[in-house]
Short mmCIF file of N, CA, C and O in Angstrom, two decimals:
data_model
loop_
_atom_site.label_atom_id
_atom_site.label_comp_id
_atom_site.label_asym_id
_atom_site.label_seq_id
_atom_site.Cartn_x
_atom_site.Cartn_y
_atom_site.Cartn_z
N MET A 128 0.83 -1.19 0.00
CA MET A 128 0.00 0.00 0.00
C MET A 128 0.87 1.25 0.00
O MET A 128 0.62 2.17 -0.72
N ARG A 129 1.91 1.25 0.81
CA ARG A 129 2.77 2.41 0.92
C ARG A 129 3.50 2.69 -0.40
O ARG A 129 3.61 3.82 -0.83
N VAL A 130 3.96 1.62 -1.07
CA VAL A 130 4.65 1.77 -2.34
C VAL A 130 3.68 2.30 -3.38
O VAL A 130 4.01 3.18 -4.16
N PHE A 131 2.46 1.76 -3.40
CA PHE A 131 1.46 2.21 -4.36
C PHE A 131 1.14 3.69 -4.17
O PHE A 131 1.05 4.43 -5.13
N LEU A 132 0.97 4.12 -2.92
CA LEU A 132 0.67 5.53 -2.65
C LEU A 132 1.82 6.41 -3.09
O LEU A 132 1.61 7.48 -3.67
N GLY A 133 3.06 5.95 -2.87
CA GLY A 133 4.22 6.72 -3.30
C GLY A 133 4.27 6.84 -4.81
O GLY A 133 4.56 7.92 -5.35
N LEU A 134 3.98 5.76 -5.52
CA LEU A 134 3.97 5.80 -6.98
C LEU A 134 2.85 6.70 -7.48
O LEU A 134 3.01 7.43 -8.45
N LEU A 135 1.70 6.62 -6.81
CA LEU A 135 0.57 7.45 -7.20
C LEU A 135 0.90 8.93 -7.02
O LEU A 135 0.62 9.75 -7.89
N LEU A 136 1.51 9.28 -5.89
CA LEU A 136 1.88 10.68 -5.66
C LEU A 136 2.93 11.14 -6.65
O LEU A 136 2.87 12.25 -7.15
N ALA A 137 3.91 10.27 -6.96
CA ALA A 137 4.95 10.63 -7.91
C ALA A 137 4.36 10.87 -9.29
O ALA A 137 4.69 11.86 -9.96
N SER A 138 3.46 10.00 -9.73
CA SER A 138 2.87 10.18 -11.05
C SER A 138 1.95 11.40 -11.07
O SER A 138 1.86 12.11 -12.07
N ALA A 139 1.27 11.69 -9.97
CA ALA A 139 0.41 12.87 -9.90
C ALA A 139 1.24 14.14 -9.95
O ALA A 139 0.84 15.13 -10.57
N LYS A 140 2.41 14.14 -9.30
CA LYS A 140 3.27 15.32 -9.33
C LYS A 140 3.80 15.57 -10.73
O LYS A 140 3.88 16.71 -11.17
N VAL A 141 4.14 14.50 -11.45
CA VAL A 141 4.60 14.65 -12.83
C VAL A 141 3.48 15.22 -13.69
O VAL A 141 3.69 16.13 -14.49
N GLU A 142 2.27 14.68 -13.52
CA GLU A 142 1.12 15.16 -14.29
C GLU A 142 0.82 16.62 -13.95
O GLU A 142 0.52 17.43 -14.81
N ALA A 143 0.91 16.99 -12.68
CA ALA A 143 0.65 18.37 -12.27
C ALA A 143 1.71 19.30 -12.84
O ALA A 143 1.41 20.43 -13.23
N ALA A 144 2.95 18.84 -12.90
CA ALA A 144 4.01 19.66 -13.47
C ALA A 144 3.78 19.88 -14.96
O ALA A 144 4.03 20.96 -15.49
N LYS A 145 3.26 18.87 -15.64
CA LYS A 145 2.96 19.01 -17.07
C LYS A 145 1.87 20.05 -17.29
O LYS A 145 1.91 20.82 -18.22
N GLN A 146 0.87 20.04 -16.42
CA GLN A 146 -0.26 20.95 -16.57
C GLN A 146 -0.02 22.29 -15.88
O GLN A 146 -0.87 23.16 -15.92
N ASN A 147 1.11 22.43 -15.20
CA ASN A 147 1.45 23.65 -14.50
C ASN A 147 0.41 23.99 -13.42
O ASN A 147 0.00 25.13 -13.27
N THR A 148 -0.03 22.98 -12.70
CA THR A 148 -0.98 23.16 -11.60
C THR A 148 -0.41 22.50 -10.35
O THR A 148 0.56 21.78 -10.41
N SER A 149 -1.06 22.75 -9.23
CA SER A 149 -0.61 22.12 -7.99
C SER A 149 -1.62 21.05 -7.60
O SER A 149 -2.83 21.22 -7.77
N ILE A 150 -1.13 19.95 -7.04
CA ILE A 150 -2.02 18.90 -6.59
C ILE A 150 -2.47 19.19 -5.18
O ILE A 150 -1.82 19.92 -4.44
N LYS A 151 -3.61 18.62 -4.81
CA LYS A 151 -4.15 18.78 -3.46
C LYS A 151 -4.41 17.40 -2.89
O LYS A 151 -4.82 16.50 -3.59
N LEU A 152 -4.16 17.26 -1.61
CA LEU A 152 -4.48 16.03 -0.91
C LEU A 152 -5.80 16.21 -0.17
O LEU A 152 -6.09 17.30 0.35
N ALA A 153 -6.61 15.16 -0.16
CA ALA A 153 -7.91 15.23 0.51
C ALA A 153 -8.16 13.92 1.25
O ALA A 153 -7.85 12.85 0.74
N ARG A 154 -8.73 14.01 2.44
CA ARG A 154 -9.04 12.84 3.25
C ARG A 154 -10.54 12.55 3.12
O ARG A 154 -11.37 13.45 3.24
N VAL A 155 -10.87 11.29 2.88
CA VAL A 155 -12.27 10.87 2.77
C VAL A 155 -12.88 10.88 4.17
O VAL A 155 -12.39 10.21 5.07
N ILE A 156 -13.93 11.68 4.35
CA ILE A 156 -14.56 11.74 5.66
C ILE A 156 -15.87 10.96 5.71
O ILE A 156 -16.29 10.54 6.77
N LYS A 157 -16.51 10.75 4.53
CA LYS A 157 -17.74 9.98 4.51
C LYS A 157 -17.97 9.40 3.12
O LYS A 157 -17.82 10.10 2.13
N VAL A 158 -18.32 8.12 3.07
CA VAL A 158 -18.71 7.49 1.81
C VAL A 158 -20.22 7.68 1.67
O VAL A 158 -21.00 7.23 2.52
N LEU A 159 -20.64 8.36 0.59
CA LEU A 159 -22.05 8.71 0.42
C LEU A 159 -22.85 7.63 -0.30
O LEU A 159 -24.04 7.47 -0.04
N GLY A 160 -22.22 6.92 -1.24
CA GLY A 160 -22.95 5.87 -1.95
C GLY A 160 -22.32 5.56 -3.28
O GLY A 160 -21.33 6.17 -3.68
N ARG A 161 -22.92 4.60 -3.98
CA ARG A 161 -22.43 4.17 -5.29
C ARG A 161 -23.23 4.85 -6.38
O ARG A 161 -24.42 5.10 -6.23
N THR A 162 -22.57 5.13 -7.49
CA THR A 162 -23.23 5.78 -8.62
C THR A 162 -22.63 5.21 -9.90
O THR A 162 -21.77 4.35 -9.87
N GLY A 163 -23.06 5.71 -11.02
CA GLY A 163 -22.61 5.19 -12.31
C GLY A 163 -23.62 4.16 -12.81
O GLY A 163 -24.44 3.64 -12.06
N SER A 164 -23.54 3.86 -14.09
CA SER A 164 -24.53 2.95 -14.68
C SER A 164 -24.44 1.55 -14.09
O SER A 164 -25.44 0.84 -14.02
N ARG A 165 -23.26 1.14 -13.66
CA ARG A 165 -23.10 -0.20 -13.08
C ARG A 165 -22.57 -0.16 -11.65
O ARG A 165 -22.10 -1.16 -11.12
N GLY A 166 -22.59 0.98 -11.04
CA GLY A 166 -22.15 1.10 -9.65
C GLY A 166 -20.64 1.08 -9.50
O GLY A 166 -20.14 0.77 -8.43
N GLY A 167 -19.92 1.43 -10.54
CA GLY A 167 -18.46 1.38 -10.50
C GLY A 167 -17.81 2.62 -9.94
O GLY A 167 -16.59 2.72 -9.86
N VAL A 168 -18.61 3.60 -9.54
CA VAL A 168 -18.10 4.87 -9.02
C VAL A 168 -18.68 5.09 -7.63
O VAL A 168 -19.86 4.83 -7.40
N THR A 169 -17.86 5.55 -6.71
CA THR A 169 -18.30 5.82 -5.35
C THR A 169 -18.28 7.32 -5.11
O THR A 169 -17.30 7.98 -5.43
N GLN A 170 -19.36 7.84 -4.57
CA GLN A 170 -19.41 9.27 -4.25
C GLN A 170 -19.00 9.45 -2.80
O GLN A 170 -19.52 8.78 -1.90
N VAL A 171 -18.04 10.35 -2.56
CA VAL A 171 -17.49 10.55 -1.22
C VAL A 171 -17.43 12.04 -0.90
O VAL A 171 -17.34 12.88 -1.79
N ARG A 172 -17.48 12.35 0.39
CA ARG A 172 -17.22 13.71 0.86
C ARG A 172 -15.79 13.72 1.36
O ARG A 172 -15.39 12.88 2.15
N VAL A 173 -15.00 14.67 0.85
CA VAL A 173 -13.59 14.76 1.22
C VAL A 173 -13.32 16.11 1.88
O VAL A 173 -13.97 17.11 1.59
N ASP A 174 -12.36 16.10 2.78
CA ASP A 174 -11.91 17.31 3.46
C ASP A 174 -10.53 17.64 2.91
O ASP A 174 -9.62 16.82 3.01
N LEU A 175 -10.40 18.80 2.28
CA LEU A 175 -9.10 19.19 1.71
C LEU A 175 -8.10 19.38 2.83
O LEU A 175 -8.41 19.98 3.87
N MET A 176 -6.89 18.88 2.63
CA MET A 176 -5.90 18.88 3.70
C MET A 176 -5.05 20.14 3.73
O MET A 176 -4.17 20.26 4.57
N ASP A 177 -5.32 21.09 2.84
CA ASP A 177 -4.64 22.37 2.97
C ASP A 177 -5.30 23.15 4.11
O ASP A 177 -6.18 22.64 4.79
N ASP A 178 -4.92 24.35 4.34
CA ASP A 178 -5.41 25.09 5.50
C ASP A 178 -6.80 25.68 5.33
O ASP A 178 -7.29 26.38 6.21
N SER A 179 -7.46 25.41 4.20
CA SER A 179 -8.75 26.03 3.96
C SER A 179 -9.87 25.41 4.80
O SER A 179 -10.85 26.06 5.11
N GLY A 180 -9.75 24.13 5.15
CA GLY A 180 -10.79 23.47 5.93
C GLY A 180 -12.05 23.22 5.14
O GLY A 180 -13.12 22.99 5.70
N ARG A 181 -11.96 23.25 3.83
CA ARG A 181 -13.11 23.08 2.95
C ARG A 181 -13.39 21.60 2.72
O ARG A 181 -12.49 20.79 2.68
N SER A 182 -14.66 21.24 2.57
CA SER A 182 -15.01 19.87 2.21
C SER A 182 -15.87 19.92 0.96
O SER A 182 -16.73 20.79 0.81
N ILE A 183 -15.63 18.97 0.04
CA ILE A 183 -16.37 18.90 -1.21
C ILE A 183 -16.76 17.45 -1.48
O ILE A 183 -16.25 16.53 -0.85
N ILE A 184 -17.67 17.25 -2.42
CA ILE A 184 -18.12 15.92 -2.83
C ILE A 184 -17.41 15.57 -4.13
O ILE A 184 -17.39 16.37 -5.06
N ARG A 185 -16.83 14.36 -4.18
CA ARG A 185 -16.13 13.90 -5.38
C ARG A 185 -16.58 12.51 -5.75
O ARG A 185 -17.05 11.76 -4.89
N ASN A 186 -16.44 12.15 -7.01
CA ASN A 186 -16.68 10.80 -7.48
C ASN A 186 -15.33 10.10 -7.58
O ASN A 186 -14.38 10.65 -8.11
N VAL A 187 -15.25 8.86 -7.08
CA VAL A 187 -14.01 8.10 -7.05
C VAL A 187 -14.23 6.76 -7.73
O VAL A 187 -15.19 6.05 -7.41
N LYS A 188 -13.35 6.42 -8.66
CA LYS A 188 -13.43 5.11 -9.31
C LYS A 188 -12.45 4.18 -8.61
O LYS A 188 -11.30 4.54 -8.38
N GLY A 189 -12.91 3.01 -8.26
CA GLY A 189 -12.07 2.04 -7.57
C GLY A 189 -12.41 1.98 -6.10
O GLY A 189 -13.28 2.69 -5.60
N PRO A 190 -11.70 1.10 -5.38
CA PRO A 190 -12.01 0.91 -3.96
C PRO A 190 -11.62 2.13 -3.12
O PRO A 190 -10.55 2.70 -3.31
N VAL A 191 -12.50 2.52 -2.23
CA VAL A 191 -12.24 3.66 -1.34
C VAL A 191 -13.00 3.44 -0.05
O VAL A 191 -14.07 2.83 -0.04
N ARG A 192 -12.44 3.91 1.06
CA ARG A 192 -13.10 3.83 2.36
C ARG A 192 -12.75 5.08 3.16
O ARG A 192 -11.91 5.87 2.75
N GLU A 193 -13.40 5.24 4.29
CA GLU A 193 -13.17 6.43 5.12
C GLU A 193 -11.71 6.48 5.57
O GLU A 193 -11.07 5.46 5.77
N ASN A 194 -11.21 7.68 5.70
CA ASN A 194 -9.84 8.01 6.11
C ASN A 194 -8.79 7.74 5.03
O ASN A 194 -7.61 7.88 5.30
N ASP A 195 -9.20 7.35 3.82
CA ASP A 195 -8.25 7.24 2.71
C ASP A 195 -7.83 8.64 2.29
O ASP A 195 -8.58 9.60 2.43
N ILE A 196 -6.62 8.74 1.76
CA ILE A 196 -6.10 10.01 1.25
C ILE A 196 -6.18 9.97 -0.28
O ILE A 196 -5.67 9.04 -0.90
N LEU A 197 -6.83 10.97 -0.87
CA LEU A 197 -6.94 11.07 -2.32
C LEU A 197 -6.03 12.19 -2.81
O LEU A 197 -5.85 13.20 -2.13
N THR A 198 -5.49 12.00 -4.00
CA THR A 198 -4.70 13.03 -4.65
C THR A 198 -5.58 13.67 -5.72
O THR A 198 -5.98 13.01 -6.67
N LEU A 199 -5.91 14.94 -5.56
CA LEU A 199 -6.78 15.64 -6.51
C LEU A 199 -5.93 16.51 -7.41
O LEU A 199 -5.17 17.35 -6.94
N LEU A 200 -6.07 16.31 -8.72
CA LEU A 200 -5.35 17.16 -9.67
C LEU A 200 -6.02 18.52 -9.79
O LEU A 200 -5.39 19.49 -10.18
N GLU A 201 -7.30 18.58 -9.48
CA GLU A 201 -8.00 19.86 -9.41
C GLU A 201 -9.04 19.77 -8.31
O GLU A 201 -9.61 18.71 -8.07
N SER A 202 -9.26 20.88 -7.63
CA SER A 202 -10.16 20.85 -6.47
C SER A 202 -11.29 21.87 -6.57
O SER A 202 -11.99 22.09 -5.60
N GLU A 203 -11.48 22.45 -7.74
CA GLU A 203 -12.53 23.46 -7.88
C GLU A 203 -13.87 22.84 -8.23
O GLU A 203 -14.91 23.34 -7.84
N ARG A 204 -13.83 21.75 -8.98
CA ARG A 204 -15.07 21.13 -9.45
C ARG A 204 -15.62 20.19 -8.39
O ARG A 204 -14.89 19.43 -7.78
N GLU A 205 -16.95 20.23 -8.20
CA GLU A 205 -17.60 19.37 -7.21
C GLU A 205 -18.64 18.51 -7.93
O GLU A 205 -19.30 18.96 -8.85
N ALA A 206 -18.77 17.26 -7.49
CA ALA A 206 -19.73 16.34 -8.09
C ALA A 206 -21.16 16.68 -7.65
O ALA A 206 -21.37 17.22 -6.56
N ARG A 207 -22.12 16.34 -8.51
CA ARG A 207 -23.52 16.51 -8.13
C ARG A 207 -23.90 15.43 -7.14
O ARG A 207 -23.42 14.31 -7.21
N ARG A 208 -24.82 15.75 -6.23
CA ARG A 208 -25.27 14.79 -5.22
C ARG A 208 -26.05 13.66 -5.86
O ARG A 208 -26.76 13.85 -6.85
N LEU A 209 -25.99 12.46 -5.25
CA LEU A 209 -26.83 11.33 -5.65
C LEU A 209 -28.27 11.63 -5.31
O LEU A 209 -28.57 12.35 -4.35
N ARG A 210 -29.19 11.04 -6.06
CA ARG A 210 -30.61 11.20 -5.75
C ARG A 210 -31.17 9.96 -5.13
O ARG A 210 -30.71 8.91 -5.25
#
């Protein structure tokens, strides 16, 4: 897990450098539910780990649970709520 997270952060930093943007880390505080046509996407509420104290809703593909750390290439866009 630790090696995977390190590789993920390294690849995200390279991608952010290409796009000339900064990456943001976010901690999953609540799993809201499954979405997508086949349930392959999980909607989560994340708390941005910078000093803003802001929380937003994001869609995550793949396994995710509370207290996971996500690497966001952009943090301005927020997902629509599930119905």
